PDB file of C-alpha atoms and ligand atoms in Angstrom:
ATOM      1  CA  MET A  30     184.347  84.248 -71.529  1.00  0.00           C
ATOM      2  CA  LEU A  31     186.260  82.676 -68.438  1.00  0.00           C
ATOM      3  CA  THR A  32     189.671  84.458 -67.559  1.00  0.00           C
ATOM      4  CA  LYS A  33     190.964  82.815 -64.544  1.00  0.00           C
ATOM      5  CA  ILE A  34     189.866  81.397 -61.014  1.00  0.00           C
ATOM      6  CA  ASN A  35     188.869  84.410 -59.117  1.00  0.00           C
ATOM      7  CA  HIS A  36     188.494  82.648 -55.548  1.00  0.00           C
ATOM      8  CA  VAL A  37     187.466  79.403 -53.890  1.00  0.00           C
ATOM      9  CA  GLY A  38     184.692  79.632 -51.573  1.00  0.00           C
ATOM     10  CA  VAL A  39     185.033  78.123 -47.892  1.00  0.00           C
ATOM     11  CA  ALA A  40     182.260  77.698 -45.672  1.00  0.00           C
ATOM     12  CA  VAL A  41     183.371  78.332 -41.956  1.00  0.00           C
ATOM     13  CA  LYS A  42     181.614  78.582 -38.639  1.00  0.00           C
ATOM     14  CA  SER A  43     183.577  81.234 -37.382  1.00  0.00           C
ATOM     15  CA  LEU A  44     186.292  83.749 -39.499  1.00  0.00           C
ATOM     16  CA  GLU A  45     187.464  84.699 -35.981  1.00  0.00           C
ATOM     17  CA  GLU A  46     188.722  81.020 -35.750  1.00  0.00           C
ATOM     18  CA  SER A  47     189.685  80.544 -39.184  1.00  0.00           C
ATOM     19  CA  ILE A  48     191.487  83.499 -40.071  1.00  0.00           C
ATOM     20  CA  PRO A  49     194.800  82.603 -38.127  1.00  0.00           C
ATOM     21  CA  PHE A  50     195.353  79.315 -40.323  1.00  0.00           C
ATOM     22  CA  TYR A  51     195.168  81.354 -43.799  1.00  0.00           C
ATOM     23  CA  ARG A  52     196.827  84.593 -42.421  1.00  0.00           C
ATOM     24  CA  ASP A  53     199.569  83.463 -39.908  1.00  0.00           C
ATOM     25  CA  MET A  54     200.056  79.602 -40.833  1.00  0.00           C
ATOM     26  CA  LEU A  55     199.797  79.799 -44.652  1.00  0.00           C
ATOM     27  CA  ASN A  56     201.301  83.968 -44.763  1.00  0.00           C
ATOM     28  CA  MET A  57     198.499  84.715 -47.176  1.00  0.00           C
ATOM     29  CA  LYS A  58     197.807  88.285 -47.638  1.00  0.00           C
ATOM     30  CA  PHE A  59     194.462  89.228 -45.867  1.00  0.00           C
ATOM     31  CA  ALA A  60     192.381  91.766 -47.887  1.00  0.00           C
ATOM     32  CA  GLY A  61     189.983  92.301 -44.783  1.00  0.00           C
ATOM     33  CA  THR A  62     186.425  91.546 -44.112  1.00  0.00           C
ATOM     34  CA  GLU A  63     183.106  92.538 -45.325  1.00  0.00           C
ATOM     35  CA  GLU A  64     179.452  91.960 -44.685  1.00  0.00           C
ATOM     36  CA  VAL A  65     177.182  90.985 -47.493  1.00  0.00           C
ATOM     37  CA  VAL A  66     173.818  91.531 -46.113  1.00  0.00           C
ATOM     38  CA  GLU A  67     171.930  89.932 -49.107  1.00  0.00           C
ATOM     39  CA  GLN A  68     173.594  86.717 -48.995  1.00  0.00           C
ATOM     40  CA  LYS A  69     173.470  86.939 -44.902  1.00  0.00           C
ATOM     41  CA  VAL A  70     177.382  85.951 -44.683  1.00  0.00           C
ATOM     42  CA  ARG A  71     180.670  87.608 -43.414  1.00  0.00           C
ATOM     43  CA  VAL A  72     183.228  87.285 -45.803  1.00  0.00           C
ATOM     44  CA  ALA A  73     187.132  87.269 -45.281  1.00  0.00           C
ATOM     45  CA  MET A  74     189.292  87.564 -48.394  1.00  0.00           C
ATOM     46  CA  PHE A  75     192.899  86.523 -48.760  1.00  0.00           C
ATOM     47  CA  GLU A  76     194.810  86.867 -51.762  1.00  0.00           C
ATOM     48  CA  ILE A  77     196.927  84.121 -53.247  1.00  0.00           C
ATOM     49  CA  GLY A  78     198.770  85.255 -56.551  1.00  0.00           C
ATOM     50  CA  GLU A  79     195.932  86.354 -58.902  1.00  0.00           C
ATOM     51  CA  SER A  80     193.259  84.461 -57.133  1.00  0.00           C
ATOM     52  CA  LYS A  81     191.580  84.476 -53.404  1.00  0.00           C
ATOM     53  CA  ILE A  82     190.377  82.654 -51.093  1.00  0.00           C
ATOM     54  CA  GLU A  83     186.752  83.480 -49.693  1.00  0.00           C
ATOM     55  CA  LEU A  84     186.087  82.439 -46.042  1.00  0.00           C
ATOM     56  CA  LEU A  85     182.291  82.659 -45.621  1.00  0.00           C
ATOM     57  CA  GLU A  86     180.573  82.573 -42.313  1.00  0.00           C
ATOM     58  CA  PRO A  87     176.904  82.568 -41.700  1.00  0.00           C
ATOM     59  CA  THR A  88     174.967  85.808 -40.128  1.00  0.00           C
ATOM     60  CA  SER A  89     171.803  84.156 -39.563  1.00  0.00           C
ATOM     61  CA  PRO A  90     170.594  80.477 -39.544  1.00  0.00           C
ATOM     62  CA  GLU A  91     168.850  81.246 -42.785  1.00  0.00           C
ATOM     63  CA  SER A  92     171.954  81.791 -44.521  1.00  0.00           C
ATOM     64  CA  PRO A  93     172.817  79.554 -47.314  1.00  0.00           C
ATOM     65  CA  ILE A  94     176.266  79.035 -45.678  1.00  0.00           C
ATOM     66  CA  ALA A  95     174.485  77.911 -42.206  1.00  0.00           C
ATOM     67  CA  LYS A  96     172.440  75.429 -44.444  1.00  0.00           C
ATOM     68  CA  PHE A  97     175.556  74.344 -46.131  1.00  0.00           C
ATOM     69  CA  LEU A  98     177.728  73.445 -42.773  1.00  0.00           C
ATOM     70  CA  GLU A  99     174.742  71.537 -41.618  1.00  0.00           C
ATOM     71  CA  LYS A 100     174.480  69.385 -44.505  1.00  0.00           C
ATOM     72  CA  ASN A 101     177.835  69.033 -45.037  1.00  0.00           C
ATOM     73  CA  GLY A 102     178.791  68.254 -41.403  1.00  0.00           C
ATOM     74  CA  GLY A 103     180.911  71.234 -40.922  1.00  0.00           C
ATOM     75  CA  PRO A 104     183.212  73.672 -42.860  1.00  0.00           C
ATOM     76  CA  GLY A 105     184.423  72.600 -46.443  1.00  0.00           C
ATOM     77  CA  VAL A 106     184.813  73.847 -49.719  1.00  0.00           C
ATOM     78  CA  HIS A 107     181.509  75.501 -50.934  1.00  0.00           C
ATOM     79  CA  HIS A 108     182.035  77.161 -54.310  1.00  0.00           C
ATOM     80  CA  LEU A 109     184.622  77.646 -57.249  1.00  0.00           C
ATOM     81  CA  ALA A 110     184.437  81.094 -58.637  1.00  0.00           C
ATOM     82  CA  TYR A 111     185.418  81.703 -62.484  1.00  0.00           C
ATOM     83  CA  GLU A 112     186.166  85.630 -63.307  1.00  0.00           C
ATOM     84  CA  VAL A 113     184.462  86.821 -66.528  1.00  0.00           C
ATOM     85  CA  ASP A 114     185.001  90.250 -68.231  1.00  0.00           C
ATOM     86  CA  ASP A 115     181.214  90.458 -69.069  1.00  0.00           C
ATOM     87  CA  ILE A 116     178.836  89.029 -66.603  1.00  0.00           C
ATOM     88  CA  GLU A 117     175.443  89.582 -68.721  1.00  0.00           C
ATOM     89  CA  ALA A 118     176.929  88.122 -71.809  1.00  0.00           C
ATOM     90  CA  ALA A 119     178.131  84.958 -69.880  1.00  0.00           C
ATOM     91  CA  ILE A 120     175.030  84.480 -68.443  1.00  0.00           C
ATOM     92  CA  ALA A 121     173.076  85.037 -71.644  1.00  0.00           C
ATOM     93  CA  LYS A 122     175.757  82.418 -73.336  1.00  0.00           C
ATOM     94  CA  LEU A 123     175.425  79.802 -70.564  1.00  0.00           C
ATOM     95  CA  MET A 124     171.605  80.023 -70.616  1.00  0.00           C
ATOM     96  CA  ALA A 125     171.549  79.555 -74.303  1.00  0.00           C
ATOM     97  CA  ASP A 126     173.450  76.687 -73.713  1.00  0.00           C
ATOM     98  CA  GLY A 127     170.928  75.256 -71.393  1.00  0.00           C
ATOM     99  CA  ALA A 128     172.520  75.626 -68.162  1.00  0.00           C
ATOM    100  CA  ARG A 129     170.163  76.058 -64.958  1.00  0.00           C
ATOM    101  CA  MET A 130     171.163  79.059 -63.253  1.00  0.00           C
ATOM    102  CA  VAL A 131     170.561  79.772 -59.586  1.00  0.00           C
ATOM    103  CA  ASP A 132     170.985  83.711 -60.239  1.00  0.00           C
ATOM    104  CA  GLU A 133     169.510  84.470 -64.015  1.00  0.00           C
ATOM    105  CA  LYS A 134     170.606  88.117 -63.188  1.00  0.00           C
ATOM    106  CA  PRO A 135     173.593  89.370 -61.560  1.00  0.00           C
ATOM    107  CA  ARG A 136     173.604  90.366 -57.697  1.00  0.00           C
ATOM    108  CA  ASN A 137     176.037  92.155 -55.543  1.00  0.00           C
ATOM    109  CA  GLY A 138     179.008  90.045 -54.344  1.00  0.00           C
ATOM    110  CA  ALA A 139     181.820  91.217 -51.715  1.00  0.00           C
ATOM    111  CA  HIS A 140     184.252  93.841 -52.607  1.00  0.00           C
ATOM    112  CA  GLY A 141     181.919  95.644 -55.388  1.00  0.00           C
ATOM    113  CA  THR A 142     181.699  92.458 -57.474  1.00  0.00           C
ATOM    114  CA  ARG A 143     178.952  91.173 -59.321  1.00  0.00           C
ATOM    115  CA  ILE A 144     178.249  87.653 -59.152  1.00  0.00           C
ATOM    116  CA  ALA A 145     175.804  84.551 -60.403  1.00  0.00           C
ATOM    117  CA  PHE A 146     175.763  81.220 -59.569  1.00  0.00           C
ATOM    118  CA  ILE A 147     175.429  78.441 -61.743  1.00  0.00           C
ATOM    119  CA  HIS A 148     173.225  75.507 -60.370  1.00  0.00           C
ATOM    120  CA  PRO A 149     174.943  72.316 -59.241  1.00  0.00           C
ATOM    121  CA  LYS A 150     172.654  70.196 -61.241  1.00  0.00           C
ATOM    122  CA  THR A 151     174.649  71.773 -64.248  1.00  0.00           C
ATOM    123  CA  SER A 152     177.654  72.020 -62.996  1.00  0.00           C
ATOM    124  CA  GLY A 153     178.420  68.617 -62.181  1.00  0.00           C
ATOM    125  CA  GLY A 154     177.618  68.871 -58.164  1.00  0.00           C
ATOM    126  CA  ILE A 155     180.184  71.912 -57.515  1.00  0.00           C
ATOM    127  CA  LEU A 156     178.305  75.017 -56.842  1.00  0.00           C
ATOM    128  CA  THR A 157     179.970  77.082 -59.428  1.00  0.00           C
ATOM    129  CA  GLU A 158     180.116  81.060 -59.293  1.00  0.00           C
ATOM    130  CA  ILE A 159     180.676  83.673 -62.172  1.00  0.00           C
ATOM    131  CA  CYS A 160     182.055  86.751 -61.259  1.00  0.00           C
ATOM    132  CA  GLN A 161     182.894  90.371 -62.664  1.00  0.00           C
ATOM    133  CA  CYS A 162     185.309  92.761 -60.648  1.00  0.00           C
ATOM    134  CA  GLY A 163     183.594  95.821 -59.880  1.00  0.00           C
ATOM    135  CA  ASP A 164     185.219  99.151 -61.205  1.00  0.00           C
ATOM    136  CA  GLY A 165     188.289 100.302 -59.375  1.00  0.00           C
ATOM    137  CA  HIS A 166     188.594  96.885 -57.750  1.00  0.00           C
ATOM    138  CA  HIS A 167     191.577  94.844 -59.102  1.00  0.00           C
TER     139      HIS A 167
HETATM  140 CO1   CO B 276     182.447  83.711 -54.108  1.00  0.00          CO
END
């Protein structure tokens, strides 16, 4: 069902302030920024081998990322994302196995992906995303 770690999601206050560490100090390949209106975030992606680091900046105080920053007392690791070939099948299997889902249906993620979150109650306190890459995007 899972094929690899697609990305690690990191909540930040400011993309502008956070990008230089990953791009210039760690020399990761910067894959650009994108706003995901649905989730009230701006996202910056960095490629590291077959995986990515996803920086998430809130665009509104109602953003789940704004709430995370407040609860966490600042920036930190927000979620882990595993890649799946077939997200509908993956959700169906998880639910059949008793997983509590934040998203029982896939929603749109950054860069043409379709994503769903597993509730941290099921995943041992770690917000866990499954994602299926969009057509034409790696
Ligand atoms: Co993510």
